[in-house]
Coordinates of C-alpha atoms in Angstrom, one line a residue:
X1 CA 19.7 32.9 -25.0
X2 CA 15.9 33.0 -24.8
X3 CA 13.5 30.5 -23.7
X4 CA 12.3 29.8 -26.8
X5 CA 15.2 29.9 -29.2
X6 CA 16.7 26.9 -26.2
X7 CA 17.3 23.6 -28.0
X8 CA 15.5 21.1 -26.0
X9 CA 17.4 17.6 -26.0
X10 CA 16.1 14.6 -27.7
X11 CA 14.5 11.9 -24.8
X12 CA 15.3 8.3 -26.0
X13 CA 12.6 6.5 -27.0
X14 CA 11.9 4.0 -24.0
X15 CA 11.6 7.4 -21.8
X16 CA 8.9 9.3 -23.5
X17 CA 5.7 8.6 -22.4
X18 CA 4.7 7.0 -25.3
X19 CA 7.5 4.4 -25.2
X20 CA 6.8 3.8 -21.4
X21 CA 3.1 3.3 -22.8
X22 CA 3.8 0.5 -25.2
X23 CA 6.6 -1.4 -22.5
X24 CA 4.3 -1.3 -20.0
X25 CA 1.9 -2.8 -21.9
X26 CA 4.0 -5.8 -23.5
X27 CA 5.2 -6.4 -19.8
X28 CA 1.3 -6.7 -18.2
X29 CA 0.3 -8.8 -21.4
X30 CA 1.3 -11.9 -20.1
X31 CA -0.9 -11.2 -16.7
X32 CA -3.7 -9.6 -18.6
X33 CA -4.5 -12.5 -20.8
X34 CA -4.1 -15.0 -17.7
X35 CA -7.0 -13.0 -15.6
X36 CA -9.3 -12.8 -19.4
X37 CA -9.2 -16.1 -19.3
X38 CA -9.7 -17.0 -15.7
X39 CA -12.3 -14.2 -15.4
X40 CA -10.8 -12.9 -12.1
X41 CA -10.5 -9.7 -11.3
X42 CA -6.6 -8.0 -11.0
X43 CA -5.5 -7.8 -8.0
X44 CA -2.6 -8.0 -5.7
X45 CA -3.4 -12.0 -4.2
X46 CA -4.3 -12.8 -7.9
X47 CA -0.7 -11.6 -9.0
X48 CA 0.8 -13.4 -6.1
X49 CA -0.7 -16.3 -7.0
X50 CA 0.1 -16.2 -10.4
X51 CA 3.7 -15.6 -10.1
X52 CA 3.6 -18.6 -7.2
X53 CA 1.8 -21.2 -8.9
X54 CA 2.5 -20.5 -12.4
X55 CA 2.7 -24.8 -13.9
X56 CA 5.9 -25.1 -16.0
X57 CA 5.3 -25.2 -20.0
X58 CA 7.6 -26.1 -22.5
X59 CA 7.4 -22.6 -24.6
X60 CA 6.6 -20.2 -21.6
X61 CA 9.4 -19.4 -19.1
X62 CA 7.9 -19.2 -15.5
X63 CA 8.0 -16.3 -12.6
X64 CA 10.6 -17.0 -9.8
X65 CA 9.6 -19.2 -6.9
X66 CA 10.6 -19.6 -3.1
X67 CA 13.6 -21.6 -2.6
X68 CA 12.7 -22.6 1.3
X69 CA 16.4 -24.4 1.9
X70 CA 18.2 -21.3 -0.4
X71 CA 19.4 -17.8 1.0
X72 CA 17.9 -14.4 1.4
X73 CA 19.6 -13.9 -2.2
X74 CA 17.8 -17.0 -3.6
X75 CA 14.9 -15.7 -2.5
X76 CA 14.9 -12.1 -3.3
X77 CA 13.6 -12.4 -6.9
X78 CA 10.5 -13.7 -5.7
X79 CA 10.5 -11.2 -2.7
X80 CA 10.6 -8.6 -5.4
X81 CA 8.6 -10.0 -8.4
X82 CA 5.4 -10.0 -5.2
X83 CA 6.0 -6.5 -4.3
X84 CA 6.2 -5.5 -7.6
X85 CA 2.8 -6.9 -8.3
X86 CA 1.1 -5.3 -5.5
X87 CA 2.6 -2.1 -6.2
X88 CA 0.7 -2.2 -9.5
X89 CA -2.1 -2.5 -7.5
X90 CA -4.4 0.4 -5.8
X91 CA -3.1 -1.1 -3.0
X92 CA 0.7 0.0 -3.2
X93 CA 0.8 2.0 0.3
X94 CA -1.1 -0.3 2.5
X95 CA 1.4 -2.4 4.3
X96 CA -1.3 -5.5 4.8
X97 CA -1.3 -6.1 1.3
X98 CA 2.4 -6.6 1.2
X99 CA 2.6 -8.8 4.1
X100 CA -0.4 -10.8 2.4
X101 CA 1.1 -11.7 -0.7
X102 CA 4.3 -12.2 0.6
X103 CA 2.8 -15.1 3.1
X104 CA 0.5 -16.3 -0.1
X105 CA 3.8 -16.8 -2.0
X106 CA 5.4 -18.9 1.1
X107 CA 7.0 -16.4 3.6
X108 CA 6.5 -16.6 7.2
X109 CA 4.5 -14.1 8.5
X110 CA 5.6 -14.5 11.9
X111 CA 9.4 -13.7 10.7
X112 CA 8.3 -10.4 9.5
X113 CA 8.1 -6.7 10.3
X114 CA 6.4 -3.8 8.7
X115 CA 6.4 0.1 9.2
X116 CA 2.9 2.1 9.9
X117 CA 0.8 3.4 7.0
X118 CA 0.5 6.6 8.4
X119 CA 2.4 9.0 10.6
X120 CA 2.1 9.8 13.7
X121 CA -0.6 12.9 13.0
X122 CA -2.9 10.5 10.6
X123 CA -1.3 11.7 7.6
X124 CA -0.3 8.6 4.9
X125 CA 3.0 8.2 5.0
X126 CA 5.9 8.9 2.2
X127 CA 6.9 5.4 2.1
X128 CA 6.6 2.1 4.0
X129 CA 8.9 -0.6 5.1
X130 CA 8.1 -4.4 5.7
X131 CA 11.0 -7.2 5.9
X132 CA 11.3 -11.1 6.2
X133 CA 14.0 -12.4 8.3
X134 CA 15.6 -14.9 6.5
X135 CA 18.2 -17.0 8.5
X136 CA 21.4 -14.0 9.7
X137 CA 19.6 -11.8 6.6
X138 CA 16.6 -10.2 5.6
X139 CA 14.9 -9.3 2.6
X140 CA 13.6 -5.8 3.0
X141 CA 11.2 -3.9 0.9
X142 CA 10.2 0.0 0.6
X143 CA 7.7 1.2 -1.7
X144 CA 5.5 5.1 -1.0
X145 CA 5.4 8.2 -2.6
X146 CA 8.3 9.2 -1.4
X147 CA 10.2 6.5 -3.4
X148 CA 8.8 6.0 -6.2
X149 CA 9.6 3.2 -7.8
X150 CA 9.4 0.1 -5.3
X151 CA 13.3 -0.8 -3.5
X152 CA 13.9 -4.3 -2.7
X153 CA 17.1 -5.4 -1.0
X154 CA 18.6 -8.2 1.1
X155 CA 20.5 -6.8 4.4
X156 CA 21.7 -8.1 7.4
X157 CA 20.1 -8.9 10.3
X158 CA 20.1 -5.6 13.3
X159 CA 20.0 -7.0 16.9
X160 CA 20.1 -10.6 16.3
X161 CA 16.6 -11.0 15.6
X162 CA 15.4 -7.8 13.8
X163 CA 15.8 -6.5 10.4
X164 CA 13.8 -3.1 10.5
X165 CA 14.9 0.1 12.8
X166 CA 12.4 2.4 14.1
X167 CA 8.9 1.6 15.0
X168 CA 7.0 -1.3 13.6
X169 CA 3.3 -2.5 14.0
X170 CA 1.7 -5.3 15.0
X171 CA 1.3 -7.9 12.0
X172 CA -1.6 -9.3 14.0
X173 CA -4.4 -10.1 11.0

């Protein structure tokens, strides 16, 4: 059969580009019309600090929030609703602005760990890794180039103490 007389199959809707387009768009509405009105500029504290200090109303559902006394699985969907937000950001493979927003949205800093930007020859590198240790689990996040989409997950803690393998930098900002 030739190339051209190939039937090509039909792509649903909500995966052509036009349908990612329009979902995209209906999903950032709700933070687009809080920074017209504000006048702030988007970016990944501004999320944060939307999603963390967002005041209850009676028609609008709010954003998840940190549950200090509840598990790593409590708090995962507001571990992932922050690194979604600064993944939408031109920021989304510099590990600072992770561990920023997670400590803006109530996470210890001093209970976390984070992978280097770049590799070991200066090169960026295909994905990052930064965790909270959260009691005997941690809440671990990967985002990069190499992952596409961003991957949140709660795991257990390695070596009493740590929840990341490999090298790690200093969180020293």
């Amino acid at each position: 059969m030739s190339r051209h007389s190939e039937r090509r199959r039909p792509v649903p809707i909500g995966l052509r580009p036009a349908g990612i387009g329009i979902g995209l768009a209906l999903a950032l509405t709700g933070c687009t019309a809080a920074q017209v009105e504000t006048g702030a500029s988007p970016t990944a504290s501004s999320a944060v600090t939307q999603i963390a200090t967002a005041s209850p109303s009676p028609s609008v559902a709010t954003g998840p929030v940190l549950v200090p006394d509840g598990t790593a699985q409590d708090n995962l969907p507001v571990f992932s609703a922050v690194v979604a937000a600064v993944w939408e950001t031109p920021q989304q493979v510099i590990g600072q602005a992770y561990v920023d927003s997670l400590v803006a949205a109530g996470f210890d800093k001093a209970a976390m760990q984070l992978t280097p930007d770049q590799s070991t020859v200066g090169n960026a590198a295909e994905s990052i890794q930064f965790s909270v240790r959260w009691g005997g689990e941690c809440l671990v996040g990967q985002v990069g180039p190499a992952t596409g989409a961003p991957v949140t997950a709660v795991m257990p803690v390695i070596d009493e103490d740590t929840c990341l393998v490999g090298d790690t930098r200093a969180i020293d900002w």
